[in-house]
Tab-separated table of C-alpha atoms and ligand atoms in Angstrom:
chain	number	residue	atom	x	y	z
A	224	MET	CA	90.571	139.594	116.818
A	225	ALA	CA	87.604	137.264	116.289
A	226	THR	CA	86.315	135.384	119.325
A	227	ASN	CA	85.731	131.635	119.230
A	228	GLU	CA	82.020	132.250	118.921
A	229	GLU	CA	82.527	134.594	115.985
A	230	GLU	CA	84.807	132.099	114.327
A	231	LYS	CA	82.197	129.386	114.739
A	232	LEU	CA	79.545	131.628	113.213
A	233	ALA	CA	81.762	132.274	110.231
A	234	LEU	CA	82.527	128.599	109.566
A	235	PRO	CA	81.967	127.625	105.961
A	236	VAL	CA	78.645	125.834	105.411
A	237	GLY	CA	80.510	122.805	104.147
A	238	VAL	CA	81.336	120.914	100.987
A	239	THR	CA	78.420	120.445	98.623
A	240	LEU	CA	78.057	117.276	96.578
A	241	ASP	CA	78.809	119.290	93.470
A	242	ARG	CA	82.002	120.737	94.928
A	243	PHE	CA	83.035	117.302	96.162
A	244	ILE	CA	82.561	115.775	92.714
A	245	LYS	CA	84.502	118.600	91.071
A	246	SER	CA	87.383	118.363	93.505
A	247	HIS	CA	87.570	114.554	93.334
A	248	GLN	CA	87.446	114.067	89.580
A	249	ALA	CA	90.175	111.437	89.804
A	250	ALA	CA	87.841	109.277	91.879
A	251	PHE	CA	85.295	109.321	89.103
A	252	SER	CA	86.821	106.876	86.684
A	253	PHE	CA	86.563	107.543	82.961
A	254	ALA	CA	86.817	111.187	83.950
A	255	THR	CA	84.922	112.533	81.010
A	256	GLY	CA	82.462	114.057	83.435
A	257	GLU	CA	79.726	111.614	82.433
A	258	LEU	CA	79.787	109.678	85.672
A	259	SER	CA	79.841	112.904	87.667
A	260	GLN	CA	76.798	114.134	85.797
A	261	LEU	CA	75.061	110.828	86.367
A	262	LEU	CA	75.577	111.076	90.111
A	263	ARG	CA	74.187	114.599	90.035
A	264	ASP	CA	71.116	113.265	88.207
A	265	ILE	CA	70.657	110.655	90.923
A	266	ALA	CA	70.990	113.325	93.604
A	267	LEU	CA	68.364	115.433	91.856
A	268	ALA	CA	65.912	112.524	91.715
A	269	ALA	CA	66.672	111.803	95.372
A	270	LYS	CA	65.698	115.364	96.324
A	271	ILE	CA	62.398	115.028	94.509
A	272	VAL	CA	61.634	111.607	95.991
A	273	ASN	CA	62.618	112.961	99.390
A	274	ARG	CA	59.956	115.636	98.999
A	275	GLU	CA	57.324	113.057	98.065
A	276	VAL	CA	58.335	110.755	100.928
A	277	ASN	CA	58.150	113.610	103.430
A	278	ARG	CA	54.659	114.473	102.295
A	279	ALA	CA	53.468	110.901	102.634
A	280	GLY	CA	54.884	110.714	106.145
A	281	LEU	CA	53.231	113.988	107.124
A	282	GLY	CA	49.869	112.817	105.871
A	283	ASP	CA	50.196	109.614	107.802
A	284	LEU	CA	51.285	111.371	110.960
A	285	THR	CA	48.397	113.769	111.090
A	286	GLY	CA	45.882	111.374	109.581
A	287	ALA	CA	43.987	114.475	108.465
A	288	LEU	CA	44.903	114.850	104.815
A	289	GLY	CA	42.535	112.230	103.474
A	290	THR	CA	40.734	109.043	104.199
A	291	ALA	CA	42.685	105.943	105.108
A	292	ASN	CA	41.851	104.602	101.716
A	293	VAL	CA	43.110	107.601	99.789
A	294	GLN	CA	46.133	107.804	102.043
A	295	GLY	CA	46.772	104.106	101.463
A	296	GLU	CA	46.534	104.601	97.722
A	297	ASN	CA	49.008	107.458	97.795
A	298	GLN	CA	51.508	105.507	99.783
A	299	GLN	CA	51.294	102.552	97.504
A	300	LYS	CA	51.895	104.882	94.640
A	301	LEU	CA	55.138	106.090	96.158
A	302	ASP	CA	57.014	103.069	94.856
A	303	VAL	CA	55.863	103.950	91.381
A	304	ILE	CA	56.476	107.666	91.887
A	305	ALA	CA	60.072	106.965	92.907
A	306	HIS	CA	60.463	104.688	89.896
A	307	ILE	CA	59.169	107.411	87.589
A	308	ARG	CA	61.256	110.179	89.205
A	309	PHE	CA	64.530	108.286	88.972
A	310	GLY	CA	63.718	107.031	85.474
A	311	ARG	CA	62.983	110.544	84.273
A	312	ALA	CA	66.095	112.068	85.848
A	313	LEU	CA	68.316	109.391	84.316
A	314	ARG	CA	66.648	109.666	80.933
A	315	ASN	CA	66.878	113.465	80.878
A	316	GLY	CA	70.478	113.393	82.064
A	317	GLY	CA	71.504	111.660	78.850
A	318	GLU	CA	74.353	109.519	80.209
A	319	VAL	CA	72.296	106.389	80.841
A	320	ALA	CA	71.343	104.089	77.996
A	321	GLY	CA	69.308	101.602	80.010
A	322	ILE	CA	67.759	101.066	83.422
A	323	VAL	CA	66.725	98.052	85.454
A	324	SER	CA	64.263	98.823	88.224
A	325	GLU	CA	62.720	96.593	90.854
A	326	GLU	CA	59.414	98.011	89.707
A	327	GLU	CA	59.684	96.740	86.148
A	328	GLU	CA	60.225	93.254	84.814
A	329	ASN	CA	62.210	94.154	81.707
A	330	ILE	CA	65.130	96.409	80.878
A	331	ILE	CA	64.037	99.995	80.249
A	332	GLU	CA	65.644	101.603	77.213
A	333	THR	CA	66.062	105.314	77.797
A	334	GLY	CA	66.532	106.192	74.149
A	335	ASN	CA	69.993	107.582	74.934
A	336	ASN	CA	71.804	104.991	72.868
A	337	ASP	CA	74.965	107.066	72.956
A	338	GLY	CA	75.004	106.963	76.742
A	339	GLY	CA	77.948	105.035	78.157
A	340	TYR	CA	76.289	103.753	81.343
A	341	VAL	CA	73.484	101.594	82.639
A	342	VAL	CA	71.869	101.895	86.053
A	343	ALA	CA	70.055	99.296	88.145
A	344	LEU	CA	68.045	100.427	91.131
A	345	ASP	CA	65.455	99.727	93.731
A	346	PRO	CA	63.704	103.113	93.641
A	347	LEU	CA	62.102	102.734	97.079
A	348	ASP	CA	63.244	99.851	99.217
A	349	GLY	CA	61.414	98.855	102.372
A	350	SER	CA	58.299	100.561	101.063
A	351	SER	CA	56.068	98.540	103.382
A	352	ASN	CA	57.421	100.947	106.018
A	353	ILE	CA	56.026	104.094	104.378
A	354	ASP	CA	52.585	103.912	105.926
A	355	VAL	CA	54.070	103.641	109.418
A	356	ASN	CA	56.484	106.521	108.793
A	357	VAL	CA	59.635	104.458	109.165
A	358	SER	CA	62.855	105.012	107.198
A	359	ILE	CA	63.032	103.818	103.611
A	360	GLY	CA	65.668	104.116	100.923
A	361	THR	CA	66.777	104.045	97.312
A	362	ILE	CA	69.595	101.700	96.272
A	363	PHE	CA	71.463	102.108	92.971
A	364	THR	CA	74.370	100.696	91.043
A	365	ILE	CA	76.100	101.956	87.906
A	366	PHE	CA	77.897	99.963	85.225
A	367	ARG	CA	79.758	101.093	82.168
A	368	ARG	CA	77.984	99.421	79.281
A	369	VAL	CA	79.775	96.632	77.412
A	370	SER	CA	77.602	96.808	74.305
A	371	PRO	CA	78.719	99.360	71.728
A	372	LYS	CA	77.368	102.890	71.926
A	373	GLY	CA	74.807	103.779	69.298
A	374	VAL	CA	72.647	100.682	69.696
A	375	PRO	CA	70.068	99.820	72.382
A	376	VAL	CA	71.422	98.360	75.628
A	377	GLN	CA	71.570	94.616	75.987
A	378	MET	CA	71.089	92.144	78.798
A	379	ALA	CA	74.865	91.651	78.973
A	380	ASP	CA	75.262	95.272	80.105
A	381	PHE	CA	73.462	94.401	83.330
A	382	LEU	CA	74.935	90.949	83.849
A	383	GLN	CA	78.593	91.946	84.222
A	384	GLY	CA	78.886	90.915	87.863
A	385	GLY	CA	79.494	92.819	91.074
A	386	ARG	CA	83.170	93.585	90.478
A	387	ALA	CA	82.285	95.539	87.331
A	388	GLN	CA	80.335	98.215	89.218
A	389	VAL	CA	81.825	101.660	88.676
A	390	ALA	CA	79.733	103.337	91.358
A	391	ALA	CA	76.998	102.406	93.775
A	392	GLY	CA	75.141	103.931	96.650
A	393	TYR	CA	71.922	104.564	98.478
A	394	VAL	CA	69.715	107.345	99.687
A	395	LEU	CA	68.256	106.945	103.151
A	396	TYR	CA	65.072	108.901	103.784
A	397	GLY	CA	65.338	108.876	107.557
A	398	THR	CA	65.515	111.372	110.388
A	399	SER	CA	67.644	113.194	107.878
A	400	THR	CA	68.112	112.300	104.230
A	401	VAL	CA	71.523	110.928	103.438
A	402	LEU	CA	73.191	110.021	100.150
A	403	VAL	CA	76.048	107.541	100.555
A	404	PHE	CA	78.065	106.369	97.581
A	405	THR	CA	81.331	104.952	96.348
A	406	THR	CA	83.117	105.176	93.041
A	407	GLY	CA	85.628	102.588	94.194
A	408	HIS	CA	87.709	105.076	96.166
A	409	GLY	CA	86.196	104.771	99.618
A	410	VAL	CA	82.741	105.674	100.818
A	411	ASN	CA	81.389	109.153	101.502
A	412	GLY	CA	78.057	110.286	102.906
A	413	PHE	CA	76.176	113.519	102.233
A	414	THR	CA	73.292	114.923	104.247
A	415	TYR	CA	70.520	116.866	102.578
A	416	GLU	CA	70.045	120.433	103.759
A	417	HIS	CA	66.405	121.137	102.970
A	418	SER	CA	66.465	124.908	103.142
A	419	LEU	CA	69.424	125.166	100.774
A	420	GLY	CA	68.348	122.253	98.595
A	421	GLU	CA	71.862	120.789	98.650
A	422	PHE	CA	73.600	117.635	99.792
A	423	PHE	CA	76.585	118.445	102.037
A	424	LEU	CA	79.470	116.156	102.867
A	425	SER	CA	78.700	114.945	106.386
A	426	HIS	CA	80.327	111.501	106.578
A	427	PRO	CA	83.717	111.656	104.834
A	428	ARG	CA	85.674	108.408	104.292
A	429	LEU	CA	83.263	106.112	106.091
A	430	VAL	CA	84.867	103.067	107.687
A	431	ILE	CA	82.790	100.312	109.240
A	432	PRO	CA	84.084	99.095	112.618
A	433	GLN	CA	85.802	95.706	112.305
A	434	ASP	CA	83.578	94.290	115.019
A	435	GLY	CA	80.159	95.192	116.349
A	436	GLN	CA	77.440	94.314	118.807
A	437	ILE	CA	74.331	94.720	116.719
A	438	TYR	CA	72.654	92.015	114.672
A	439	SER	CA	69.857	92.720	112.211
A	440	CYS	CA	67.751	89.784	111.150
A	441	ASN	CA	64.084	88.874	110.874
A	442	GLU	CA	64.118	86.251	113.597
A	443	GLY	CA	60.450	85.538	112.874
A	444	ASN	CA	61.911	83.249	110.216
A	445	TRP	CA	63.982	81.359	112.817
A	446	HIS	CA	62.412	77.968	112.144
A	447	ASP	CA	63.249	78.273	108.456
A	448	PHE	CA	66.916	79.032	108.963
A	449	ALA	CA	69.636	76.429	108.462
A	450	GLU	CA	71.218	75.180	111.688
A	451	PRO	CA	74.470	77.184	111.371
A	452	ILE	CA	72.448	80.393	111.102
A	453	GLN	CA	70.445	79.442	114.179
A	454	GLN	CA	73.703	78.732	115.985
A	455	TYR	CA	75.069	82.128	115.034
A	456	LEU	CA	71.906	83.886	116.217
A	457	ASP	CA	72.156	81.929	119.468
A	458	TYR	CA	75.720	83.153	119.808
A	459	CYS	CA	74.531	86.754	119.308
A	460	ARG	CA	72.039	86.329	122.145
A	461	GLN	CA	74.633	84.711	124.405
A	462	GLN	CA	76.897	87.687	123.745
A	463	ARG	CA	73.986	89.964	124.678
A	464	TYR	CA	74.256	91.727	121.332
A	465	SER	CA	71.478	94.162	120.501
A	466	ALA	CA	68.861	92.988	118.016
A	467	ARG	CA	68.002	95.871	115.684
A	468	TYR	CA	65.864	95.152	112.647
A	469	ILE	CA	63.948	97.908	110.877
A	470	GLY	CA	62.934	95.807	107.894
A	471	SER	CA	64.348	98.558	105.679
A	472	LEU	CA	67.578	97.261	104.272
A	473	VAL	CA	69.034	100.731	103.706
A	474	GLY	CA	68.296	101.815	107.268
A	475	ASP	CA	69.670	98.627	108.798
A	476	PHE	CA	72.758	98.767	106.580
A	477	HIS	CA	73.416	102.446	107.311
A	478	ARG	CA	73.213	101.977	111.074
A	479	ASN	CA	75.547	99.000	110.973
A	480	LEU	CA	77.937	100.892	108.711
A	481	LEU	CA	78.225	103.677	111.270
A	482	LYS	CA	78.154	101.623	114.456
A	483	GLY	CA	79.397	98.176	113.480
A	484	GLY	CA	77.058	95.232	113.138
A	485	ILE	CA	75.776	92.526	110.868
A	486	TYR	CA	72.734	92.278	108.614
A	487	LEU	CA	71.493	88.785	107.747
A	488	TYR	CA	68.814	87.705	105.287
A	489	PRO	CA	69.412	83.979	104.854
A	490	ALA	CA	67.417	81.582	102.697
A	491	THR	CA	64.031	80.645	104.154
A	492	ALA	CA	61.394	78.080	103.229
A	493	LYS	CA	59.387	80.878	101.600
A	494	ALA	CA	62.448	82.296	99.826
A	495	PRO	CA	64.806	79.364	99.274
A	496	HIS	CA	67.186	81.505	97.220
A	497	GLY	CA	66.990	84.396	99.642
A	498	LYS	CA	64.661	87.372	99.391
A	499	LEU	CA	66.922	90.212	98.340
A	500	ARG	CA	67.876	90.992	94.762
A	501	LEU	CA	71.451	90.551	93.725
A	502	LEU	CA	71.741	93.244	91.061
A	503	TYR	CA	70.228	96.323	92.663
A	504	GLU	CA	70.169	95.527	96.385
A	505	CYS	CA	73.078	93.246	97.261
A	506	TYR	CA	75.758	94.162	94.683
A	507	PRO	CA	75.638	97.891	95.543
A	508	LEU	CA	75.599	97.374	99.300
A	509	ALA	CA	78.381	94.781	99.018
A	510	PHE	CA	80.460	97.256	97.006
A	511	LEU	CA	79.910	99.888	99.710
A	512	ALA	CA	80.628	97.393	102.496
A	513	GLU	CA	83.950	96.331	100.951
A	514	GLN	CA	84.925	99.922	100.206
A	515	ALA	CA	84.238	100.813	103.846
A	516	GLY	CA	86.428	97.961	105.083
A	517	GLY	CA	83.546	95.585	105.763
A	518	ALA	CA	82.354	92.458	103.988
A	519	ALA	CA	79.349	90.910	102.282
A	520	ASN	CA	78.694	87.345	101.240
A	521	ASN	CA	75.927	84.906	100.414
A	522	GLY	CA	77.050	82.481	103.113
A	523	LEU	CA	79.651	80.941	100.815
A	524	VAL	CA	81.353	83.505	98.616
A	525	PRO	CA	81.663	87.286	98.535
A	526	ILE	CA	78.529	88.816	97.037
A	527	LEU	CA	80.631	90.665	94.465
A	528	ASP	CA	81.791	87.275	93.144
A	529	VAL	CA	78.331	85.728	92.920
A	530	PRO	CA	77.662	85.213	89.213
A	531	ILE	CA	74.526	86.817	87.845
A	532	THR	CA	72.300	85.251	85.218
A	533	ALA	CA	69.061	87.211	85.597
A	534	ILE	CA	68.330	90.851	86.424
A	535	HIS	CA	65.903	90.059	89.254
A	536	GLN	CA	67.958	87.182	90.679
A	537	ARG	CA	67.720	86.698	94.444
A	538	THR	CA	70.393	85.750	96.927
A	539	PRO	CA	70.904	85.126	100.643
A	540	PHE	CA	72.688	88.172	102.021
A	541	PHE	CA	75.049	88.732	104.940
A	542	THR	CA	76.889	92.018	105.345
A	543	GLY	CA	78.598	94.184	107.904
A	544	SER	CA	81.629	94.100	110.189
A	545	VAL	CA	84.332	91.686	109.093
A	546	HIS	CA	84.707	89.880	112.431
A	547	MET	CA	80.993	89.251	112.666
A	548	LEU	CA	80.904	87.873	109.119
A	549	ASN	CA	83.833	85.619	109.981
A	550	LYS	CA	81.947	84.276	112.965
A	551	VAL	CA	78.966	83.304	110.789
A	552	ALA	CA	81.363	81.564	108.400
A	553	HIS	CA	82.861	79.733	111.366
A	554	CYS	CA	79.404	78.486	112.441
A	555	GLU	CA	78.761	77.353	108.871
A	556	SER	CA	82.019	75.443	108.646
A	557	GLN	CA	81.298	73.424	111.819
P	114	LIG	P1	61.264	95.281	99.124
P	114	LIG	O1	62.294	95.502	98.057
P	114	LIG	O2	60.024	94.627	98.604
P	114	LIG	O3	60.981	96.526	99.909
P	114	LIG	O4	61.892	94.185	100.113
P	114	LIG	C1	63.157	94.396	100.643
P	114	LIG	C2	63.055	94.553	102.121
P	114	LIG	C3	64.321	95.030	102.770
P	114	LIG	O5	64.388	96.414	102.826
P	114	LIG	C4	64.213	94.454	104.136
P	114	LIG	O6	65.462	94.280	104.762
P	114	LIG	C5	63.521	93.160	103.906
P	114	LIG	O7	62.827	93.287	102.679
P	114	LIG	C6	62.530	92.863	104.952
P	114	LIG	O8	61.930	91.643	104.683
P	114	LIG	P2	61.097	90.884	105.804
P	114	LIG	O9	59.842	91.677	106.001
P	114	LIG	O10	60.842	89.531	105.209
P	114	LIG	O11	61.938	90.813	107.040
P	115	LIG	MG1	63.841	96.200	97.627
């Protein structure tokens, strides 16, 4: 009979992303396989970007792979590299007819006019953190196009609103690389296993704690915040909550998702409409937050209900544990 140790050694390596997608076809709406393929394309691009990100971090850590100038240039290029990698993977995959990227002002037509989907993404968010080797991420959202197949995508395909998302997620390039996504049937997280080149299910059915003790906010902007926000931040300090702010939205969101907490980026004097982008930063994270039992709003209404009129539209953004969001709303209603 096998000992406990032997049994442990013989444990299966786990559920790969591919296996997960195959065994959860019902969770991938319009189960023609297109959406599944699209998520695989995103995972492929994520692996490639992960490789590039790791290299940049290594160079920065050792400081020996080039001059500061050359190193600086490379790191700045990483935004563009990520943009190119994701664009190429989505174009080659064939399911995506159009892309909106933070790195490009206009809609990108992929040439796949028969593709049924459009994707909006921030290829590398928090990229000011690359040169100090701090976590960064990719955020993406997927819509089923509303324009007819066979013609180029139109603006309306991207301006459907947050509730029309069919899938959304992020990749966190952190201490490990994690892909977290939802297709509207809960939230699941997959960790990248470098040596096998596969994402494995590591965080099944993620649920954000209803309450938390972490607040994530750039308090350097304190003097710009409206009074209710200042009151809420005061409350957080009185409660002796922990202040944790990476300045990488994906990293801050991921930590709060696992531990409970709140992320706040209110309007400031410099960014009176907020800093973050509605379409490819806030909609996807709000979709994930709601699917994980949390919440996201702009201070007034749920982010998913905020109407969109422009692809690079900005919004104030509050997301995380429901009770913490309620407390902010309470401060605002005083
Ligand atoms: P970016 O898309 O230019 O990287 O900006 C988004 C980032 C978020 O990741 C982060 O939460 C926020 O901007 C940090 O902004 P600030 O430095 O103003 O606190
Ligand atoms: Mg960004």
